[in-house]
Short mmCIF file of C-alpha atoms and ligand atoms in Angstrom, two decimals:
data_model
loop_
_atom_site.label_atom_id
_atom_site.label_comp_id
_atom_site.label_asym_id
_atom_site.label_seq_id
_atom_site.Cartn_x
_atom_site.Cartn_y
_atom_site.Cartn_z
CA MET A 1 -8.18 -38.19 -100.86
CA ALA A 2 -5.35 -40.22 -99.35
CA THR A 3 -3.39 -38.88 -96.48
CA THR A 4 0.13 -37.77 -97.12
CA ILE A 5 3.14 -36.81 -94.97
CA THR A 6 4.76 -33.45 -95.48
CA SER A 7 8.44 -32.56 -95.25
CA GLU A 8 7.89 -31.35 -91.69
CA CYS A 9 7.99 -34.96 -90.51
CA ILE A 10 10.46 -35.34 -87.64
CA ASN A 11 10.71 -39.13 -87.98
CA CYS A 12 9.31 -39.84 -84.53
CA GLY A 13 7.63 -43.02 -85.82
CA ALA A 14 4.42 -42.52 -83.82
CA CYS A 15 2.15 -42.81 -86.82
CA GLU A 16 3.40 -46.12 -88.22
CA PRO A 17 1.92 -48.51 -85.62
CA GLU A 18 -1.40 -46.59 -85.67
CA CYS A 19 -2.19 -47.33 -89.31
CA PRO A 20 -4.74 -50.14 -89.65
CA ASN A 21 -3.56 -50.76 -93.21
CA THR A 22 0.23 -50.76 -92.66
CA ALA A 23 0.34 -47.96 -95.20
CA ILE A 24 3.07 -46.03 -93.40
CA TYR A 25 6.76 -46.74 -93.83
CA ALA A 26 9.99 -45.20 -92.63
CA GLY A 27 12.00 -43.32 -95.25
CA GLY A 28 14.04 -45.51 -97.50
CA VAL A 29 12.18 -48.69 -96.50
CA PRO A 30 10.45 -50.42 -99.42
CA TRP A 31 6.72 -51.00 -99.01
CA GLU A 32 4.90 -54.17 -99.81
CA LEU A 33 1.38 -55.35 -100.56
CA ASN A 34 0.45 -59.02 -100.52
CA GLY A 35 4.08 -59.94 -100.85
CA ALA A 36 4.74 -57.63 -103.79
CA PRO A 37 7.41 -55.01 -103.01
CA GLY A 38 7.40 -51.37 -104.04
CA PRO A 39 10.19 -48.82 -103.94
CA ALA A 40 10.34 -46.34 -101.06
CA ILE A 41 8.42 -43.17 -101.84
CA ALA A 42 10.52 -41.03 -99.54
CA GLN A 43 14.09 -41.48 -98.39
CA ASP A 44 14.48 -39.22 -95.36
CA ILE A 45 11.01 -39.06 -93.80
CA TYR A 46 8.11 -41.40 -93.21
CA TYR A 47 5.76 -41.83 -96.11
CA ILE A 48 2.27 -43.20 -96.84
CA VAL A 49 1.50 -45.55 -99.70
CA PRO A 50 -1.61 -44.02 -101.33
CA SER A 51 -2.87 -47.42 -102.63
CA LYS A 52 -2.87 -48.73 -99.03
CA CYS A 53 -4.39 -45.72 -97.32
CA THR A 54 -8.11 -45.64 -96.75
CA GLU A 55 -8.00 -42.45 -94.66
CA CYS A 56 -8.91 -44.94 -91.95
CA VAL A 57 -12.34 -45.47 -93.49
CA GLY A 58 -13.58 -48.80 -92.19
CA PHE A 59 -11.65 -48.47 -88.91
CA HIS A 60 -11.87 -44.99 -87.41
CA ASP A 61 -13.92 -41.84 -87.75
CA HIS A 62 -10.67 -39.89 -88.07
CA GLU A 63 -7.24 -40.35 -89.60
CA ALA A 64 -5.28 -42.28 -86.94
CA CYS A 65 -1.88 -41.10 -88.16
CA ALA A 66 -2.92 -37.44 -88.03
CA ALA A 67 -4.28 -37.88 -84.53
CA VAL A 68 -0.88 -38.86 -83.14
CA CYS A 69 1.45 -36.83 -85.30
CA PRO A 70 3.16 -34.28 -82.98
CA VAL A 71 3.86 -31.80 -85.75
CA ASP A 72 0.59 -32.11 -87.68
CA CYS A 73 2.30 -33.18 -90.86
CA CYS A 74 -0.15 -36.01 -91.78
CA ILE A 75 -2.53 -34.12 -94.01
CA PRO A 76 -5.09 -34.80 -96.75
CA ASP A 77 -3.43 -34.99 -100.13
CA PRO A 78 -5.28 -32.56 -102.41
CA ALA A 79 -3.67 -34.21 -105.43
CA ASN A 80 -5.27 -37.53 -104.58
CA LEU A 81 -9.00 -37.05 -104.14
CA GLU A 82 -10.99 -40.17 -103.34
CA SER A 83 -14.60 -40.76 -102.29
CA GLU A 84 -15.72 -42.62 -99.22
CA GLY A 85 -16.99 -45.44 -101.46
CA VAL A 86 -13.59 -45.88 -103.08
CA LEU A 87 -11.86 -45.88 -99.73
CA LEU A 88 -14.30 -48.39 -98.23
CA ALA A 89 -13.87 -50.63 -101.26
CA ARG A 90 -10.11 -50.41 -100.71
CA ALA A 91 -10.49 -51.41 -97.08
CA ARG A 92 -12.47 -54.47 -98.16
CA GLU A 93 -9.84 -55.33 -100.75
CA LEU A 94 -6.96 -54.92 -98.30
CA HIS A 95 -8.75 -56.94 -95.61
CA PRO A 96 -10.78 -59.67 -97.37
CA GLU A 97 -11.03 -61.51 -94.07
CA THR A 98 -12.98 -58.60 -92.51
CA THR A 99 -16.58 -57.64 -93.13
CA PHE A 100 -17.03 -53.89 -93.40
CA PRO A 101 -20.65 -52.74 -93.22
CA ASP A 102 -21.67 -49.81 -95.39
CA ASP A 103 -21.87 -47.68 -92.27
CA ALA A 104 -18.42 -48.63 -91.05
CA PRO A 105 -16.51 -45.94 -89.14
CA SER A 106 -15.61 -43.10 -91.48
CA ARG A 107 -14.58 -39.50 -91.13
CA PHE A 108 -16.94 -38.64 -93.97
CA ARG A 109 -19.98 -39.61 -91.98
CA LYS A 110 -18.72 -37.75 -89.01
CA GLU A 111 -18.13 -34.62 -91.03
CA ALA A 112 -21.64 -34.93 -92.40
CA THR A 113 -22.95 -34.64 -88.84
CA GLY A 114 -21.00 -31.41 -88.35
CA ALA A 115 -18.75 -32.85 -85.68
CA GLU A 116 -15.05 -33.01 -86.34
CA ALA A 117 -12.76 -35.73 -85.10
CA PRO A 118 -10.51 -34.35 -82.46
CA ALA A 119 -6.84 -34.96 -82.60
CA ALA A 120 -4.86 -36.08 -79.60
CA ASN A 121 -4.61 -32.51 -78.35
CA GLY A 122 -8.25 -31.79 -78.84
CA ALA A 123 -7.65 -29.82 -82.02
CA ALA A 124 -9.63 -30.71 -85.14
CA VAL A 125 -7.91 -33.04 -87.57
CA ALA A 126 -7.37 -31.44 -90.94
CA SER A 127 -9.77 -32.89 -93.42
CA ALA A 128 -11.45 -32.24 -96.73
CA PRO A 129 -15.10 -31.32 -97.17
CA ALA A 130 -17.35 -34.36 -97.11
CA PRO A 131 -18.01 -35.42 -100.70
CA LYS A 132 -21.44 -36.78 -99.86
CA PRO A 133 -23.88 -36.92 -96.95
CA ALA A 134 -24.27 -40.18 -95.05
CA PRO A 135 -26.23 -41.47 -92.11
CA ALA A 136 -25.01 -40.28 -88.74
CA THR A 137 -22.89 -42.59 -86.65
CA THR A 138 -22.84 -42.88 -82.91
CA ALA A 139 -19.17 -43.77 -82.83
CA ALA A 140 -17.51 -41.62 -80.23
CA PRO A 141 -14.13 -40.09 -80.94
CA LYS A 142 -11.29 -41.25 -78.83
CA ALA A 143 -9.57 -38.14 -77.59
CA ALA A 144 -6.59 -37.85 -75.37
CA ALA A 145 -6.97 -34.35 -74.10
CA VAL A 146 -4.27 -32.88 -71.95
CA ALA A 147 -5.71 -32.31 -68.53
CA PRO A 148 -4.90 -29.10 -66.68
CA ALA A 149 -1.77 -30.56 -65.19
CA ALA A 150 -1.31 -28.26 -62.20
CA SER A 151 -4.83 -28.64 -61.01
CA ALA A 152 -5.16 -32.37 -61.57
CA ALA A 153 -1.80 -33.51 -60.27
CA THR A 154 -1.03 -33.93 -56.59
CA SER A 155 0.98 -31.20 -55.00
CA THR A 156 4.11 -32.25 -53.19
CA THR A 157 6.62 -30.30 -51.11
CA SER A 158 9.21 -30.61 -53.84
CA ALA A 159 6.67 -29.41 -56.39
CA GLU A 160 6.13 -26.25 -54.35
CA PHE A 161 8.46 -24.26 -56.59
CA ASN A 162 9.76 -26.91 -58.94
CA PRO A 163 7.65 -27.76 -62.01
CA LEU A 164 9.98 -30.64 -62.85
CA ALA A 165 8.60 -32.57 -59.90
CA TRP A 166 5.20 -32.88 -61.57
CA GLU A 167 3.59 -35.69 -63.51
CA VAL A 168 1.39 -34.51 -66.38
CA PRO A 169 -1.96 -36.34 -66.38
CA VAL A 170 -2.98 -37.71 -69.79
CA ILE A 171 -5.72 -39.94 -71.15
CA CYS A 172 -4.87 -42.84 -73.43
CA LYS A 173 -6.47 -42.44 -76.84
CA ASP A 174 -6.79 -46.19 -77.22
CA CYS A 175 -8.11 -47.49 -73.89
CA ASN A 176 -9.24 -44.18 -72.45
CA GLU A 177 -7.33 -44.91 -69.23
CA PRO A 178 -5.70 -42.04 -67.37
CA TRP A 179 -1.98 -42.13 -66.72
CA THR A 180 0.84 -39.67 -66.26
CA ILE A 181 4.02 -38.54 -67.95
CA PRO A 182 6.80 -36.78 -65.98
CA TYR A 183 6.77 -33.13 -66.88
CA ARG A 184 10.52 -33.11 -67.36
CA LEU A 185 10.02 -35.66 -70.22
CA PHE A 186 6.95 -34.11 -71.76
CA GLU A 187 8.30 -32.95 -75.10
CA LYS A 188 6.64 -32.71 -78.50
CA GLY A 189 7.41 -35.61 -80.75
CA VAL A 190 8.51 -37.98 -77.99
CA VAL A 191 6.64 -41.27 -78.12
CA PHE A 192 5.25 -42.50 -74.80
CA HIS A 193 3.30 -45.69 -74.25
CA CYS A 194 0.22 -46.23 -72.12
CA PRO A 195 1.00 -48.52 -69.17
CA SER A 196 -2.44 -50.16 -69.55
CA CYS A 197 -2.58 -50.99 -73.27
CA SER A 198 0.80 -49.88 -74.63
CA GLY A 199 -0.94 -47.51 -77.03
CA SER A 200 1.28 -44.67 -78.17
CA TYR A 201 0.97 -41.15 -76.93
CA VAL A 202 2.87 -38.45 -78.70
CA PRO A 203 2.56 -34.83 -77.48
CA LYS A 204 1.79 -32.63 -80.44
CA THR A 205 3.08 -29.09 -80.71
CA ALA A 206 -0.18 -27.57 -79.47
CA MET A 207 -0.36 -30.06 -76.56
CA TYR A 208 3.22 -29.35 -75.55
CA ARG A 209 2.60 -25.62 -75.75
CA ALA A 210 -0.60 -25.86 -73.69
CA VAL A 211 1.11 -27.89 -70.96
CA LYS A 212 4.17 -25.64 -70.93
CA GLU A 213 2.11 -22.47 -70.75
CA THR A 214 0.01 -23.95 -67.97
CA PHE A 215 3.08 -24.73 -65.89
CA GLU A 216 4.98 -21.56 -66.68
CA GLY A 217 1.94 -19.39 -66.02
CA PHE A 218 1.33 -21.03 -62.68
CA TYR A 219 4.93 -21.08 -61.50
CA SER A 220 5.88 -17.61 -62.72
CA ARG A 221 2.97 -16.11 -60.80
CA ARG A 222 3.75 -18.24 -57.79
CA ARG A 223 7.45 -17.30 -57.82
CA ALA A 224 6.62 -13.59 -58.28
CA GLU A 225 4.25 -13.68 -55.31
CA ARG A 226 6.81 -15.50 -53.18
CA GLU A 227 9.56 -12.99 -54.10
CA ALA A 228 7.30 -10.04 -53.33
CA PHE A 229 6.43 -11.63 -50.02
CA GLU A 230 10.12 -12.22 -49.20
CA ARG A 231 11.03 -8.60 -50.05
CA LYS A 232 8.16 -7.32 -47.84
CA ARG A 233 9.24 -9.62 -45.03
CA ALA A 234 12.90 -8.40 -45.36
CA ARG A 235 11.76 -4.78 -45.25
CA GLU A 236 9.60 -5.45 -42.18
CA ALA A 237 12.45 -7.34 -40.47
CA ALA A 238 14.86 -4.48 -41.15
CA ALA A 239 12.37 -1.93 -39.81
CA PHE A 240 11.82 -4.04 -36.71
CA GLU A 241 15.56 -4.38 -36.06
CA ALA A 242 16.05 -0.62 -36.47
CA LYS A 243 13.19 0.08 -34.07
CA GLN A 244 14.61 -2.35 -31.51
CA ALA A 245 18.11 -0.77 -31.80
CA ALA A 246 16.67 2.72 -31.40
CA GLU A 247 14.71 1.61 -28.36
CA MET A 248 17.86 0.11 -26.86
CA GLU A 249 19.79 3.36 -27.37
CA ALA A 250 16.92 5.34 -25.83
CA PHE A 251 16.92 2.96 -22.90
CA LYS A 252 20.63 3.53 -22.28
CA GLN A 253 20.10 7.32 -22.34
CA LYS A 254 17.19 6.96 -19.97
CA LEU A 255 19.37 4.98 -17.53
CA GLU A 256 22.05 7.70 -17.69
CA ALA A 257 19.44 10.38 -17.09
CA LEU A 258 18.13 8.33 -14.20
CA ALA A 259 21.60 8.11 -12.76
CA HIS A 260 21.96 11.89 -12.86
CA SER A 261 18.55 12.39 -11.28
CA MET A 262 19.42 10.02 -8.44
CA LYS A 263 22.69 11.84 -7.41
CA PRO A 264 22.66 11.84 -3.56
CA ALA A 265 22.75 15.21 -1.72
CA GLY A 266 25.30 16.09 1.04
CA LYS A 267 29.10 16.75 1.62
CA LEU A 268 31.89 14.78 0.17
CA VAL A 269 32.86 12.05 2.58
CA ARG A 270 36.07 10.22 1.71
CA PRO A 271 36.14 6.58 2.65
CA THR A 272 38.60 5.45 5.22
CA GLY A 273 40.00 2.13 6.26
CA ILE A 274 39.22 -0.90 4.06
CA ALA A 275 36.52 1.03 2.16
CA SER A 276 39.27 3.39 0.76
CA MET A 277 40.81 0.46 -1.05
CA PHE A 278 37.80 0.25 -3.36
CA THR A 279 37.75 3.89 -4.46
S1 SF4 B 1 -5.05 -42.06 -92.79
FE1 SF4 B 1 -5.32 -44.01 -91.73
S2 SF4 B 1 -5.03 -45.52 -93.37
FE2 SF4 B 1 -4.17 -43.65 -94.19
S3 SF4 B 1 -2.00 -43.72 -93.62
FE3 SF4 B 1 -3.03 -42.62 -91.98
S4 SF4 B 1 -3.49 -44.20 -90.44
FE4 SF4 B 1 -3.08 -45.29 -92.38
S1 SF4 B 2 3.92 -39.09 -86.50
FE1 SF4 B 2 4.26 -37.32 -87.91
S2 SF4 B 2 6.36 -36.64 -87.40
FE2 SF4 B 2 6.12 -38.70 -86.55
S3 SF4 B 2 6.90 -40.07 -88.17
FE3 SF4 B 2 4.68 -39.91 -88.48
S4 SF4 B 2 4.45 -38.22 -89.92
FE4 SF4 B 2 6.51 -38.10 -89.15
#
């Protein structure tokens, strides 16, 4: 079954460079095969030419376009069922210069082993049941899982209460190298490129949600704890000030009482001479 793009496509363009068969085109752009043109299949969204799609059989053990699509709109086309043999034959026809062994990378073989190809966010790529069993392959899936950002990134003073100061750690699906994307730019559907190999990295909806929830969960708890601490500190400061003021008042009263208790005994003696000038 060829892969198809649904109307949920947001035209981010991330899938097009991933296709090993140049089967993906922007809406309205005519496709071509060996110099022969064909009319655009879709006008407003990206589309896949079924006769050029091998579901990545021959190249990957998963559909490369589905792995990068941020809105999961690259799906198997139930109206276009095709076997692994047909797809491998198509790969050989499209790439006569390349030798594809019978056990070339294929999602079918992977599904037969019970392991599903992970998408860029670690979620399983939508796929049809394997039409036939095949020998297991040792090909490892390339997954770009979102790391727990807050725990993996380095804390800075500005990041103390500001999530926008963070860099989200990611792993390149192509070269497996780690790199980072500023959290303030980490949006679903935005195409980023690995600084090591220039491979694309497009946060999918689930990835974006996971990162956002990780940050919001961490910072909302942190802010709540800080606010509770500030309120407690303000209450304690007010109580301390009130205690100090009360003590000061008590001290004044004590001094007055002391003055009364120290009143000298004896007759009134009026000052005379220079001393009378100060009374
Ligand atoms: S499944 Fe693979 S071959 Fe088919 S359009 Fe997507 S990337 Fe291209
Ligand atoms: S990656 Fe998905 S949303 Fe982006 S252009 Fe391709 S099909 Fe459309």
